[in-house]
Coordinates of C-alpha atoms and ligand atoms in Angstrom, one line a residue:
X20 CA 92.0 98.3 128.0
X21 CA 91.2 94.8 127.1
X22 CA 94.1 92.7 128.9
X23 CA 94.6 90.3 126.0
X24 CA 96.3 86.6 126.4
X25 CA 100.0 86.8 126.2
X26 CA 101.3 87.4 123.0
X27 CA 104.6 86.5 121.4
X28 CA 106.2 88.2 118.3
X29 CA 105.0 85.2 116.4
X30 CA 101.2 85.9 117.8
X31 CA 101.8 89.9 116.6
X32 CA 103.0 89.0 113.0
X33 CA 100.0 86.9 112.5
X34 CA 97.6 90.3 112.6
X35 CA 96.7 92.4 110.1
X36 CA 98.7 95.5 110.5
X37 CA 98.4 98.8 108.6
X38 CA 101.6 100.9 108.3
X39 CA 101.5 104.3 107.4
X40 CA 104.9 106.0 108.8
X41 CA 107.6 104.2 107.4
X42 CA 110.8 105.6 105.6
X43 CA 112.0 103.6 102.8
X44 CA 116.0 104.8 103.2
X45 CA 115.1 103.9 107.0
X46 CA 114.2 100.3 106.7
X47 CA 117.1 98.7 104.4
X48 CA 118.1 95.2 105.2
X49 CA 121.8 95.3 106.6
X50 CA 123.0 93.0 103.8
X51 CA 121.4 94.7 101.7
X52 CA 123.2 98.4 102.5
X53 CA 126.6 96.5 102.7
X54 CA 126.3 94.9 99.2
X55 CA 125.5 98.5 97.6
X56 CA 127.8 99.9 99.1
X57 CA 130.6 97.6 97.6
X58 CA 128.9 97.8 94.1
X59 CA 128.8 101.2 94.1
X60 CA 132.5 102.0 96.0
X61 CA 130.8 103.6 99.0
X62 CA 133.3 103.3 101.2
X63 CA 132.6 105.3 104.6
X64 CA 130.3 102.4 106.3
X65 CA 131.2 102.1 109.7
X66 CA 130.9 98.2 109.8
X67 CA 131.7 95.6 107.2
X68 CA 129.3 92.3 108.5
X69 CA 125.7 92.8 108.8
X70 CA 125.4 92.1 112.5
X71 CA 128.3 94.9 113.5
X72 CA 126.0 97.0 110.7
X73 CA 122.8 96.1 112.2
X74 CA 124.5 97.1 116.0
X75 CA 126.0 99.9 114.7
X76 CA 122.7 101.8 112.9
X77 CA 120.7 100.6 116.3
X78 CA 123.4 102.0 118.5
X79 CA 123.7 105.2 116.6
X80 CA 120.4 105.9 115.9
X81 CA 120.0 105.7 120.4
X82 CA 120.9 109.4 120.7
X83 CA 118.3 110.8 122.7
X84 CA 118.6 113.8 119.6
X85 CA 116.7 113.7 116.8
X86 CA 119.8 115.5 114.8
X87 CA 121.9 113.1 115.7
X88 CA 119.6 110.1 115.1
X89 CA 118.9 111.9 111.4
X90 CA 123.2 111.7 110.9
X91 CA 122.8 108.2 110.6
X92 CA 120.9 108.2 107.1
X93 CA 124.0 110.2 105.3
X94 CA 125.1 106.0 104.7
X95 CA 121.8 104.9 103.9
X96 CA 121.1 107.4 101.3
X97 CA 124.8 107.1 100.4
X98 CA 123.9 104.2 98.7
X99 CA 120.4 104.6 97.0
X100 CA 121.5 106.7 94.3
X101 CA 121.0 104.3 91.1
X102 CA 117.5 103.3 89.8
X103 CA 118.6 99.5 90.5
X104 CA 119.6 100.1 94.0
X105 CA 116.6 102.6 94.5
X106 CA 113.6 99.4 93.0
X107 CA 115.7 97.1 95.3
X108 CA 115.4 98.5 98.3
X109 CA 112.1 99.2 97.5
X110 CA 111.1 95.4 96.3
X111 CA 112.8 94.5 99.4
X112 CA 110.8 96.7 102.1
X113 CA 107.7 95.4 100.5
X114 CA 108.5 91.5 101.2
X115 CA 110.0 92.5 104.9
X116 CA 106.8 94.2 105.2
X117 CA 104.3 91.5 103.9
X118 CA 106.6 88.7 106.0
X119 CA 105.7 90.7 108.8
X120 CA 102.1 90.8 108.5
X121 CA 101.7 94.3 107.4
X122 CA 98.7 94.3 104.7
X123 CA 98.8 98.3 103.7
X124 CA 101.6 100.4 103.9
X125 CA 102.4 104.3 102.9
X126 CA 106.3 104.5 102.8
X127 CA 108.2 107.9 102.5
X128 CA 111.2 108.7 101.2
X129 CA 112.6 112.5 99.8
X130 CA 113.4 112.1 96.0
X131 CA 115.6 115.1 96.6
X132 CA 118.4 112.9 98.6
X133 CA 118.8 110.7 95.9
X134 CA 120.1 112.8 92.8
X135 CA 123.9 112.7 93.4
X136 CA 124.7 110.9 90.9
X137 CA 122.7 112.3 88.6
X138 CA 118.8 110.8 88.4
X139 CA 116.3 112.9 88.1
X140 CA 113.3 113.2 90.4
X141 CA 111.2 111.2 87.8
X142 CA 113.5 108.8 87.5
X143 CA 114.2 108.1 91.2
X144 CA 110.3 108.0 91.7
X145 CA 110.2 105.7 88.7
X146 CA 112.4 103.5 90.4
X147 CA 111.1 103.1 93.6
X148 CA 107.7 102.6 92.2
X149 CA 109.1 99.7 90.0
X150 CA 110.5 98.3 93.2
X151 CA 107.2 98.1 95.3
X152 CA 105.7 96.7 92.3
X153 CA 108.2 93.7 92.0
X154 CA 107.8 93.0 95.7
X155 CA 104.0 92.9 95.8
X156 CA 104.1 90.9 93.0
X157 CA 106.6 88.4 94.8
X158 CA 104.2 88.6 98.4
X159 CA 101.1 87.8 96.3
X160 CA 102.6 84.9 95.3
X161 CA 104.4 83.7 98.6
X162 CA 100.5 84.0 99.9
X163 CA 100.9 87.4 102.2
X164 CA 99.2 90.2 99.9
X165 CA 100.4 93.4 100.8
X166 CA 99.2 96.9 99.1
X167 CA 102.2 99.4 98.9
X168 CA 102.1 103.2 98.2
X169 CA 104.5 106.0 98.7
X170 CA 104.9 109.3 100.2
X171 CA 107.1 111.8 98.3
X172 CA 108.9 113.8 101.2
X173 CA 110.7 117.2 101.3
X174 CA 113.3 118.2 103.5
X175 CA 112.0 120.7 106.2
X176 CA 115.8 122.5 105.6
X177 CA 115.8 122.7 101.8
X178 CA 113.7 125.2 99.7
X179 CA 112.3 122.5 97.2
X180 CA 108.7 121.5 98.8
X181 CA 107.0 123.1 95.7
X182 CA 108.8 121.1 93.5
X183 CA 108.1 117.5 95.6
X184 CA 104.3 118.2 95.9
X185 CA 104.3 118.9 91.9
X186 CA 106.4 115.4 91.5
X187 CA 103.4 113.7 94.1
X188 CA 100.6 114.9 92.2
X189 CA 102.0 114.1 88.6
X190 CA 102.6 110.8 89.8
X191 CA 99.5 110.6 91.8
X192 CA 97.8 107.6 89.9
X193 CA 100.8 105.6 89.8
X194 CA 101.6 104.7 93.3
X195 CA 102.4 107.8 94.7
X196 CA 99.6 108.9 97.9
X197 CA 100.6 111.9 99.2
X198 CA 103.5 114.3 100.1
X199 CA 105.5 114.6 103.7
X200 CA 108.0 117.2 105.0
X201 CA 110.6 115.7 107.2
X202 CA 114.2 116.7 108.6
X203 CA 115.6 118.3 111.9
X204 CA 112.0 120.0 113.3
X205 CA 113.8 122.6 115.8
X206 CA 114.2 125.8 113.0
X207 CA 112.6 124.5 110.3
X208 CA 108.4 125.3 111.1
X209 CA 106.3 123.7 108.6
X210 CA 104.8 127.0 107.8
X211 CA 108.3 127.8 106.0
X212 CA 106.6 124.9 103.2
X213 CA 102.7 126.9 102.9
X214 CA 103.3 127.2 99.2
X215 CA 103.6 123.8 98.8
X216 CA 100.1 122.4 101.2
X217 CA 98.5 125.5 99.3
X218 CA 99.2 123.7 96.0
X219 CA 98.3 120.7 97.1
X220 CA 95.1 121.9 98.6
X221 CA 94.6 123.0 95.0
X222 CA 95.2 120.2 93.9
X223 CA 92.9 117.8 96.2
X224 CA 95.7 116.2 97.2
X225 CA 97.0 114.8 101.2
X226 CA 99.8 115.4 103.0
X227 CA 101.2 114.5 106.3
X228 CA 103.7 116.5 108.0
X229 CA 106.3 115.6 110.5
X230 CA 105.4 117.7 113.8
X231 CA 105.6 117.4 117.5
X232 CA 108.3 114.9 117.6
X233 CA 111.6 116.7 118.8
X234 CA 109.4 120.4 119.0
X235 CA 106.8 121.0 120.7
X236 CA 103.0 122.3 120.7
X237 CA 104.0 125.3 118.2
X238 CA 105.0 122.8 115.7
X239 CA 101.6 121.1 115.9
X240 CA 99.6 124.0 115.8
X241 CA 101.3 124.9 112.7
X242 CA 101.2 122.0 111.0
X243 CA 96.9 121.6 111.6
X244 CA 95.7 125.4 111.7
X245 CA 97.9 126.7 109.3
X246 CA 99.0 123.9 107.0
X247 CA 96.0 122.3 107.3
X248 CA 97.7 118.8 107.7
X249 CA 95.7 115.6 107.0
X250 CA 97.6 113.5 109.5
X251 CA 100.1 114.2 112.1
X252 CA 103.8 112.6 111.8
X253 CA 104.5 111.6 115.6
X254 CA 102.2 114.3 117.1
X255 CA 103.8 112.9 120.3
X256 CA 104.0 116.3 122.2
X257 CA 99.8 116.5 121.9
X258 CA 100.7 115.1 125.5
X259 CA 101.9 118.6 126.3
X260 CA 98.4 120.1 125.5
X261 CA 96.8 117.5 128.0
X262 CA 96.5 118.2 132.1
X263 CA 95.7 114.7 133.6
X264 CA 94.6 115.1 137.2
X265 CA 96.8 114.7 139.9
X266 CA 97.7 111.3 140.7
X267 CA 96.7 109.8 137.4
X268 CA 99.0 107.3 135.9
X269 CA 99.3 104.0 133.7
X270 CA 97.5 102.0 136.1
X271 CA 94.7 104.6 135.6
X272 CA 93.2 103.3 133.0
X273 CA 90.7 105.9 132.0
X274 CA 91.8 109.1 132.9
X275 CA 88.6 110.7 133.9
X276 CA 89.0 114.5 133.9
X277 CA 91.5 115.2 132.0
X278 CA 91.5 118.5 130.2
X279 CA 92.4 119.2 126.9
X280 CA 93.7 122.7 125.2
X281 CA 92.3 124.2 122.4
X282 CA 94.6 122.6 120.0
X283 CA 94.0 118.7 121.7
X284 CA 90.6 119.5 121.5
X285 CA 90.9 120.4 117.8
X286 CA 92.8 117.4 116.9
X287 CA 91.0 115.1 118.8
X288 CA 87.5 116.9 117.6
X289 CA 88.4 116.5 113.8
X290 CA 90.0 113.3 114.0
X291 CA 93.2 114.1 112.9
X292 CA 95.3 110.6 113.2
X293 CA 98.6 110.9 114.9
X294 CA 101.7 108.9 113.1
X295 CA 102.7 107.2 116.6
X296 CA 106.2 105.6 116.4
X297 CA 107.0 104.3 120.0
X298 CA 110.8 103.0 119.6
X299 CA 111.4 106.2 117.5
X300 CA 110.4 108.0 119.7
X301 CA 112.4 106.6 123.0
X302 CA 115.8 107.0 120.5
X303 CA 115.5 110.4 119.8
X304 CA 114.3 111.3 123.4
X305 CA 110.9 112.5 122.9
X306 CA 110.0 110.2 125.5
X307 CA 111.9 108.4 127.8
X308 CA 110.8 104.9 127.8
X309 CA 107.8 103.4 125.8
X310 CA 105.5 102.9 129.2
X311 CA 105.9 106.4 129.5
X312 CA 105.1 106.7 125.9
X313 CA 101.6 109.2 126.1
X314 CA 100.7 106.5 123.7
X315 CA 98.2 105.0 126.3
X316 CA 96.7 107.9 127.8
X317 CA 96.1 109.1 123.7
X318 CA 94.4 106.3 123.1
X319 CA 92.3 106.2 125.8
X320 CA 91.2 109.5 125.9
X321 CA 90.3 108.5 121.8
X322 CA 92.6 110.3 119.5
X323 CA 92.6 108.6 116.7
X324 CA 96.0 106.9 117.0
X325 CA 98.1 104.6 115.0
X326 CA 101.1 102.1 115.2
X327 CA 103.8 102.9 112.9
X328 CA 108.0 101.9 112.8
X329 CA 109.3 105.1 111.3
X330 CA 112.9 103.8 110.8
X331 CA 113.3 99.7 111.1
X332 CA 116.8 99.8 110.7
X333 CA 117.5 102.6 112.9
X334 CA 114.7 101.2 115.5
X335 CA 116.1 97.3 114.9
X336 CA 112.2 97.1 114.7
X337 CA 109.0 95.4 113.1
X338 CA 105.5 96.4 113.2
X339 CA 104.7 93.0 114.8
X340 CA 107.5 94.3 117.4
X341 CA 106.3 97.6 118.5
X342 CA 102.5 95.8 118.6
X343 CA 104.3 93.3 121.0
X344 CA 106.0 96.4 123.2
X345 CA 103.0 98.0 123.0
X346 CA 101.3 95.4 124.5
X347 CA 103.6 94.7 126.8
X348 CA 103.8 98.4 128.3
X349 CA 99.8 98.6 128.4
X350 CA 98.6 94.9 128.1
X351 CA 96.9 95.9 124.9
X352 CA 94.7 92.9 123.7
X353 CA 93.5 91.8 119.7
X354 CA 90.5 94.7 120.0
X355 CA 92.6 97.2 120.9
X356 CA 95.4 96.1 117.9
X357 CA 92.0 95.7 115.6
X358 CA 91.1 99.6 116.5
X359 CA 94.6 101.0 116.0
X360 CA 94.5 99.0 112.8
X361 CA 91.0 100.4 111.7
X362 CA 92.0 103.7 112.6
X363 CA 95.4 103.8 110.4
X364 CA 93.7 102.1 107.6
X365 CA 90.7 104.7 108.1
X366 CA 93.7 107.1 107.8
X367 CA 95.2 106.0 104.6
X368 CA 95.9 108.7 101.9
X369 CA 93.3 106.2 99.5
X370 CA 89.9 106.4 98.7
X371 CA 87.1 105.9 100.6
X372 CA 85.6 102.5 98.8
X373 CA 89.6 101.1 99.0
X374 CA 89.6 101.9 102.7
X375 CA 86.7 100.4 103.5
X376 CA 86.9 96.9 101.1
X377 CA 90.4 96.8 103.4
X378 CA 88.7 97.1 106.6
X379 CA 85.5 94.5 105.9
X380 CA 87.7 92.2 103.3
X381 CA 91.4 91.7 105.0
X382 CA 91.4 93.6 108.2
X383 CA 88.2 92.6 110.4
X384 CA 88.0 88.8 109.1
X385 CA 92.1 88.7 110.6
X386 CA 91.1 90.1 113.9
X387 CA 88.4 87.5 114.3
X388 CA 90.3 84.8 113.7
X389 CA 92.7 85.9 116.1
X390 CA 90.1 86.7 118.8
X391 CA 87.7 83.7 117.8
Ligands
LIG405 O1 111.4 110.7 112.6 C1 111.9 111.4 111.8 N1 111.8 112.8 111.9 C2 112.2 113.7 111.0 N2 112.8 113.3 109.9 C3 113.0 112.0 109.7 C4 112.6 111.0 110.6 N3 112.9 109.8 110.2 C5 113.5 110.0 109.0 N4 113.6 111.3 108.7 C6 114.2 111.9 107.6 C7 115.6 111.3 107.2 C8 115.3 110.7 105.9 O2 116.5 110.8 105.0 C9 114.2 111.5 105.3 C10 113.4 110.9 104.2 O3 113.0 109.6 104.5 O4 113.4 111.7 106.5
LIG406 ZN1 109.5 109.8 110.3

């Protein structure tokens, strides 16, 4: 790997930075989840300054269980259930985004959380679109263009996956990219959802499912040879497919030998990009520490990985941060940050001709700044 200059958060927020695994009811500003909670007489948070808030989601959310980390969203989503709190949030994830240096982002969120008080799914989709509209709108202006989409989620639990990828595709040239099943992974296999990727199939449409996070090869195996998954949400336990020879470790840069299942070898083969959330990961315990993150020996053996936050509330996180961990784990320089980069915005649920103007007009000319 290139070893790269050192770089602050300052240096990582100045890059380019595609985003494509990203929950909008994961990534609320403190203040922001305090002041909707008191217009709307939510009155279960567990913290009443954004600091102690802040602490507390961070601290929570550090469970080493994935079901416990997901407990932690019952007050986020507790408080996106009007169309103006739904287009705030929204607005305000694609400024903290844009401030941050991200240029593309896909961000997910499951329409079916936020009916309980009565929208419908139009009208919660509606509102979130409105949102990311009004915030690239203000980014354009402050000088830091960001391009926003969304993912329309279904819970892995609940039996309304059909329904979501109908919502995605009606809303399909609107804003909305592509369709994502999340939830507690253990129980729930994304093969319990075929009705919905057959449909979409149908339909020409993507999808990314949430596998190989807190469940393991099965889940993965699933999600790609069944499912027929575009991308992979974490895809972390790919590790657990993977023999490296005796002996080999971080310092080992290359990890000559290594030998790959069939279902590595089919990911890696059709260049299936794994969703790769490093701080995520270390809180829900499918890894125990982000240099032991398989993040490294992934990308060196070339699957086609990518940087994302998953939850930047939960995670107290940035993209800019987890490049800057990142790089301080594997001393990751600007080509390595332009690759992971190219390959998420390679990955993007948009067309070819978008992709590419993204990679030749905004994403290349940043790098070589940076690296000039
Ligand atoms: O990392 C995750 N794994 C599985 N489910 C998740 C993760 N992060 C968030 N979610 C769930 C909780 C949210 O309420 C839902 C929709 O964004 O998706
Ligand atoms: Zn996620």
């Amino acid at each position: 790997m290139t070893n790269g200059p050192d770089f602050t958060l300052a240096d990582c927020v100045l890059a380019p930075k595609v985003l494509l695994h990203d929950h909008l009811d994961g990534g609320l500003r403190p203040g922001t989840v305090l002041d909707l909670a008191r217009e709307t007489g939510y009155d279960k948070l567990p913290a009443d300054t954004p600091d102690a808030l802040a602490e507390w989601f961070a601290t929570a959310a550090d469970s080493g269980s994935l079901e416990r980390y997901l407990e932690t969203f019952a007050h986020t989503v507790a408080v996106m259930q009007t169309s103006a709190a739904l287009s705030r949030v929204a607005r305000e994830c694609a400024e903290d985004l844009a401030t941050d240096g991200v240029v593309y982002a896909e961000v997910r969120f499951a329409p079916e959380l936020h009916t309980e008080h009565g929208l419908t799914l139009d009208q919660v989709v509606e509102a979130v679109l409105a949102g990311f509209a009004e915030g690239e709108a203000r980014a354009r202006e402050l000088g830091r263009p960001i391009v926003v989409r969304c993912l329309l989620t279904a819970m892995r639990h609940a039996a309304r996956s059909r329904e979501i990828a109908e919502l995605a595709v009606r809303f399909g040239d609107r804003g909305v990219a592509g369709f994502d099943i999340a939830g507690a992974e253990a129980g729930n296999p994304p093969s319990r959802h075929l009705d919905a990727f057959d449909y979409l199939r149908g339909q020409n449409s993507h999808f990314t499912i949430h596998a190989g996070e807190a469940f393991g090869l099965p889940s993965i195996h699933e999600a790609v040879s069944f499912c027929g998954t575009d991308r992979l949400g974490h895809g972390v336990r790919m590790i657990d497919d993977i023999t490296l020879p005796p002996g080999a470790g971080p310092a080992d840069h290359s990890y000559p030998g290594a030998q790959l299942g069939a279902i590595a070898n089919y990911v890696r083969d059709k260049r299936i990009p794994l969703e790769l959330c490093p701080s995520s990961n270390v809180q829900t315990g499918a890894v125990a520490s982000i240099a032991e993150h398989p993040f490294n020996v992934l990308a060196q053996l070339r699957f086609r990985v990518t940087v994302n936050t998953d939850n930047r509330l939960m995670s107290n996180t940035t993209m800019s941060r987890e490049f800057l961990l990142l790089h301080e784990a594997f001393g990751y320089g600007w080509a390595d940050f332009q690759r992971f980069t190219v390959n998420a915005m390679k990955s993007a649920f948009l067309h070819f001709d978008q992709r590419l103007e993204m990679i030749d007009e905004v994403i290349k000319p940043g790098y070589a700044v940076l690296m000039g």
